[in-house]
Coordinates of C-alpha atoms in Angstrom, one line a residue:
X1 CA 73.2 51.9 25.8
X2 CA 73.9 52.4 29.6
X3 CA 71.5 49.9 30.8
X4 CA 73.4 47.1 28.2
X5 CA 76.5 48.1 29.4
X6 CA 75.3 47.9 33.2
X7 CA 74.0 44.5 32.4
X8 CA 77.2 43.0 30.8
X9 CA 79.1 44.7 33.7
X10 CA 76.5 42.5 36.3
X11 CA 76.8 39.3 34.2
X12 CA 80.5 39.4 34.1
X13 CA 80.8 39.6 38.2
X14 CA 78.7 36.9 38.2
X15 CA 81.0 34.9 36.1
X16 CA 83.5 35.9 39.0
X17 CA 87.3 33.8 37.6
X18 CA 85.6 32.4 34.2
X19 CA 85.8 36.1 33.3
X20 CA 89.3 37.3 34.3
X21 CA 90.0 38.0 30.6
X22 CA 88.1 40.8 31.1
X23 CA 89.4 42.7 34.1
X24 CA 90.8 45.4 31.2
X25 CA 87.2 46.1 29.9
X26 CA 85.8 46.4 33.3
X27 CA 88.4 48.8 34.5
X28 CA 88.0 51.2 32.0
X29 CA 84.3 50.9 32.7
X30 CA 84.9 52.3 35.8
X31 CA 85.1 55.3 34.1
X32 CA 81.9 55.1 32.5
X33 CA 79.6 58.0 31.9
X34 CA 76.9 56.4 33.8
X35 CA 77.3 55.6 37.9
X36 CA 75.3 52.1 37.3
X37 CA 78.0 51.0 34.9
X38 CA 80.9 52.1 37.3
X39 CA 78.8 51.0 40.4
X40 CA 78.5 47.1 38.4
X41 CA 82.3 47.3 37.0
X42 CA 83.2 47.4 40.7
X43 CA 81.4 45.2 42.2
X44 CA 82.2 42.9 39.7
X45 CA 86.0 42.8 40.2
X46 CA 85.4 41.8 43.4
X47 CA 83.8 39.1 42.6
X48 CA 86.5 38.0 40.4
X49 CA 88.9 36.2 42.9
X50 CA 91.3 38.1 41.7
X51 CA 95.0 37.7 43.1
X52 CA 96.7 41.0 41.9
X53 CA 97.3 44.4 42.6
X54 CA 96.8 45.3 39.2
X55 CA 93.3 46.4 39.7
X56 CA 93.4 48.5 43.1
X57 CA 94.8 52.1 42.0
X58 CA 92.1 51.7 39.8
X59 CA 89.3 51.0 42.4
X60 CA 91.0 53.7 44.6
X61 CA 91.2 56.3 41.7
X62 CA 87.4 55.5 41.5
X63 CA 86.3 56.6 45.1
X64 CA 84.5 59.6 46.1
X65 CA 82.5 60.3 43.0
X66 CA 79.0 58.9 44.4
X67 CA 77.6 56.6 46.8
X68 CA 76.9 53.8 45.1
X69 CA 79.9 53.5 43.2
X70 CA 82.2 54.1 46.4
X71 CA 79.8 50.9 48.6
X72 CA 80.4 48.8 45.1
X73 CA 84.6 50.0 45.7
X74 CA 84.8 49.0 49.4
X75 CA 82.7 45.8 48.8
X76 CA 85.7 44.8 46.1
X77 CA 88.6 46.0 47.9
X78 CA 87.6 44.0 51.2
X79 CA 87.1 41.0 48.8
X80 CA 90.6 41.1 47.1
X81 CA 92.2 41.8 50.2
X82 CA 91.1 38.7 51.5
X83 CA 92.0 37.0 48.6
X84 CA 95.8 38.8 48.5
X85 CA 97.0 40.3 51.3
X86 CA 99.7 42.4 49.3
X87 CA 96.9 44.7 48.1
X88 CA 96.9 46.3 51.5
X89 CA 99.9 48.5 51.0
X90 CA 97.9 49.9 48.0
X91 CA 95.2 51.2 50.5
X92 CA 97.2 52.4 53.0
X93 CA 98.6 54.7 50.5
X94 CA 95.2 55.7 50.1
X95 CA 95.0 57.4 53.8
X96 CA 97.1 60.5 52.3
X97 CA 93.4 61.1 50.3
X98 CA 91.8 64.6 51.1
X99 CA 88.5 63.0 51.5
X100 CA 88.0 62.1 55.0
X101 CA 85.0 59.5 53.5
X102 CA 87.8 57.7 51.4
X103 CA 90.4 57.7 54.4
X104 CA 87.5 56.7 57.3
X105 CA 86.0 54.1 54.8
X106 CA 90.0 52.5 53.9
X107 CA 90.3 52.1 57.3
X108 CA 87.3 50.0 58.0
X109 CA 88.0 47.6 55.1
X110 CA 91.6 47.3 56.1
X111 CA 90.1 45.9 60.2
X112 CA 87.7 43.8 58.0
X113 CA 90.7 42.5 55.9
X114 CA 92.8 42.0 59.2
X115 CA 95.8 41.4 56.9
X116 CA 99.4 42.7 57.2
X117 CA 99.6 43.6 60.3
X118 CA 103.0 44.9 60.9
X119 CA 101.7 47.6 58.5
X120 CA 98.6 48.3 58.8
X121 CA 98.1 48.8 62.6
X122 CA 101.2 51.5 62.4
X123 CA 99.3 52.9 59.5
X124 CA 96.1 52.8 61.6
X125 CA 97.7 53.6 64.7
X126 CA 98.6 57.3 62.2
X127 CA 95.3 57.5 61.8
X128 CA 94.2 58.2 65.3
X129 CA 95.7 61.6 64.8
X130 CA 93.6 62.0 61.8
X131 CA 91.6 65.8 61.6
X132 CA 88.3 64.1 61.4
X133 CA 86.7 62.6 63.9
X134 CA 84.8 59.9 62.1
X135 CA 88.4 58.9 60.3
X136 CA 89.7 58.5 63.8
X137 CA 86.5 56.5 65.0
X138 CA 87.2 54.2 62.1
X139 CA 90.6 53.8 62.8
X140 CA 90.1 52.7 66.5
X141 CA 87.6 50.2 65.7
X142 CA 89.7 48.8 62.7
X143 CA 92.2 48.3 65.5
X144 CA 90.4 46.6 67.8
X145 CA 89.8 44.0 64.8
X146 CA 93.8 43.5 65.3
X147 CA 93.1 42.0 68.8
X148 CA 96.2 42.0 71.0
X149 CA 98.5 43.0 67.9
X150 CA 97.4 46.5 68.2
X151 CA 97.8 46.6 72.4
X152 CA 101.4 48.7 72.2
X153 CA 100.3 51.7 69.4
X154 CA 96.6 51.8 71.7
X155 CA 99.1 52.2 74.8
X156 CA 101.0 54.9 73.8
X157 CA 98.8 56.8 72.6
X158 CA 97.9 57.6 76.4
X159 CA 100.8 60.0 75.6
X160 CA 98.7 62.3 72.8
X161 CA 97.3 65.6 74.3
X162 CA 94.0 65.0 72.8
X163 CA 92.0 64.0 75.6
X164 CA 89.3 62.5 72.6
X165 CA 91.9 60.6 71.2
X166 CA 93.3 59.2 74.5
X167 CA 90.4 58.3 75.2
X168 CA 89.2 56.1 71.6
X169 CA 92.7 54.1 72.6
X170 CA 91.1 53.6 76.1
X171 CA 88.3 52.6 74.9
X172 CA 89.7 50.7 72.2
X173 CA 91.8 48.6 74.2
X174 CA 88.8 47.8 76.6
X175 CA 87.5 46.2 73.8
X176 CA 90.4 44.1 73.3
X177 CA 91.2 42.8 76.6
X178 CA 89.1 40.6 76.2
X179 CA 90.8 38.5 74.1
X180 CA 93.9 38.4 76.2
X181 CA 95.3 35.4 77.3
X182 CA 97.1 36.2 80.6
X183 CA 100.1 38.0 79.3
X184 CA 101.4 41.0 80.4
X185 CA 100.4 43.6 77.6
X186 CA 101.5 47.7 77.5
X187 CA 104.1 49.6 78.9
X188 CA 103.8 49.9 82.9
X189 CA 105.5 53.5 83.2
X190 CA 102.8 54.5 80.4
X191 CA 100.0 52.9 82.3
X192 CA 101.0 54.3 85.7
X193 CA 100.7 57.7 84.5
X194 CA 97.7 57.1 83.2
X195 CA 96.2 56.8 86.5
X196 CA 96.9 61.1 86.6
X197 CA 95.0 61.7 83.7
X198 CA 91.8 63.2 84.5
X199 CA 89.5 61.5 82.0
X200 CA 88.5 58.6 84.2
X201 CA 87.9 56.3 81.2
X202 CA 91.7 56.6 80.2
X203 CA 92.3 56.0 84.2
X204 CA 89.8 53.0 84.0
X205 CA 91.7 51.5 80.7
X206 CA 95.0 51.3 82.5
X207 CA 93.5 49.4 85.7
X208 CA 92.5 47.1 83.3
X209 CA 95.5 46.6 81.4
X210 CA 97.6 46.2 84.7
X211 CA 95.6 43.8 85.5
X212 CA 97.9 41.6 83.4
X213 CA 101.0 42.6 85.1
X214 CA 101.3 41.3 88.8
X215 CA 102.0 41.9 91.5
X216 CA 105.2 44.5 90.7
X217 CA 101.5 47.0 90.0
X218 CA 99.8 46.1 93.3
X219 CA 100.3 49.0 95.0
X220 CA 99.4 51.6 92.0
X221 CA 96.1 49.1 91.8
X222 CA 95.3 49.8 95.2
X223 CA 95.6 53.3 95.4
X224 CA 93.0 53.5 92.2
X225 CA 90.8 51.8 94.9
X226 CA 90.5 55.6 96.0
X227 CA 89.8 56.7 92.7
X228 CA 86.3 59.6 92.8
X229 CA 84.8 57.3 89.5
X230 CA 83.9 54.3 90.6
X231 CA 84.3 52.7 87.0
X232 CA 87.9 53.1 88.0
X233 CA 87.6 51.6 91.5
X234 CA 85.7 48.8 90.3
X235 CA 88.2 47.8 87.7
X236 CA 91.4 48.1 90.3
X237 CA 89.1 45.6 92.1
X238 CA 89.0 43.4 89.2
X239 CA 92.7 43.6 88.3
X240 CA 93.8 42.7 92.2
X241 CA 91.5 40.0 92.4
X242 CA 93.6 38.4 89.2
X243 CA 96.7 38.3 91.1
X244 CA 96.1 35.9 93.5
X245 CA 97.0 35.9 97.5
X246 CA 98.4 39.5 98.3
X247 CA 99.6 41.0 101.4
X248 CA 98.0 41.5 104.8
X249 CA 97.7 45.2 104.0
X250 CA 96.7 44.9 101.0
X251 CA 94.1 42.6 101.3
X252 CA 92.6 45.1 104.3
X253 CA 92.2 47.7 101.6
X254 CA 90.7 45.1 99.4
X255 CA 88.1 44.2 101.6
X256 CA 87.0 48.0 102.7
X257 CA 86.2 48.7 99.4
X258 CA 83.1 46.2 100.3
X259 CA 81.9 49.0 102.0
X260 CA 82.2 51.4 98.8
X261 CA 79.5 53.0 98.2
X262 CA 78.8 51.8 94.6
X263 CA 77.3 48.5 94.5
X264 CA 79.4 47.5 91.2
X265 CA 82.5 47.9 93.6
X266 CA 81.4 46.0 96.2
X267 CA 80.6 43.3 93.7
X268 CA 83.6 42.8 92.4
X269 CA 85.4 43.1 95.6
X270 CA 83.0 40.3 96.8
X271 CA 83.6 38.1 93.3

């Protein structure tokens, strides 16, 4: 009876370590005629403590056969991945999956887990150049999780010809900045050429980042203070004001942009 079989499935999660003995059972129930079972089988790995890979090509064989089974998979693989850390190769192997769901879905357990890094932000950083869009939206996000580990992939990908995908990195890394603690982050010839592109939110992102790199970037900061978006200006405002005294010249540019149009500019040139 499916509704037993649900039930033992539910009471052995519960259990979570006392029933390790029977991580065989519930693996093969994960092939179970009926989605509860599966769904229950699932959920209750996860909340077995387990310390082993042994169970995630099973969970990952499982995806993409309905809903509720696939929230009970991600719900178990984000708890064993906390648990072990060396599961997380297992689901980046997963990303070569034709379904976008499984791919986009992997990649927001793996920024939850925030383990491994020196794999999984290349791995992630792959993603970005993923077909689907919500794949590559997952991606970003799960690098932002990363923090300042995942600053050089978000960099250069200024260099991809996707304007949408330069511009999830600059957004990306706006998130992130954050977090940083005063040192210099990204690659200045990268960043200076982003000031050409004409997305002004990629052109934004790298006044930011240079913000963190001193006064060797003063002058490409102060020609953004000409910048038509005044998102951009008003960040060039914000990164020369974080580099303490500057030049005469300089500093006369500085303070005409208190007569920019925008009051956000004038703000920050003020602040």
């Amino acid at each position: 009876d499916e509704k037993v079989r649900a039930n033992a499935a539910e009471a052995l999660g519960k259990m979570k370590s006392k029933a390790q003995g029977a991580v065989p059972v519930l693996i093969e129930a994960l092939n179970d005629s009926d989605e509860k079972v599966r769904a229950n089988a699932a959920e209750a790995l996860g909340n077995m403590e387990l310390k082993t890979q042994a169970v995630i090509p099973a969970l990952i064989e499982a995806l993409g056969q309905n809903r509720l089974l696939d929230y009970s998979v991600y719900s178990a693989l984000e708890k064993i991945g906390k648990e072990s850390p060396l599961v997380v190769s297992d689901m980046i192997s997963a990303f070569s999956s034709k379904n976008e769901n499984v791919r986009a879905n992997l990649a927001r357990v793996l920024g939850n887990i925030k383990a491994e890094p020196q794999i999984t932000i290349p791995a992630l950083f792959e993603l970005l150049k993923d077909k689907n869009n919500d794949v590559r939206d997952s991606a970003t996000i799960a690098l932002t999780n990363f923090g300042l580990e995942s600053i050089p992939p978000l960099i250069n990908a200024f260099k991809y010809q996707d304007e949408t995908d330069r511009e999830k990195a600059a957004w990306a890394l706006n998130q992130i900045s954050e977090f940083n603690d005063g040192k210099p982050w990204g690659d200045i010839p990268i960043l200076l050429e982003a000031f050409k592109d004409k997305n002004w939110r990629i052109r934004e992102s790298a006044a930011i980042a240079l913000k963190f790199h001193g006064k060797k970037v003063v002058p490409a900061l102060i020609e953004a203070l000409k910048d038509p978006d005044y998102k951009v200006r008003a960040s060039a405002i914000s990164a020369l004001m974080n580099m303490g005294s500057l030049e005469q010249e300089q500093l006369s540019d500085l303070i005409q942009a208190l007569k920019d149009p925008n009051y956000e500019v004038r703000t920050n040139a003020v602040l």
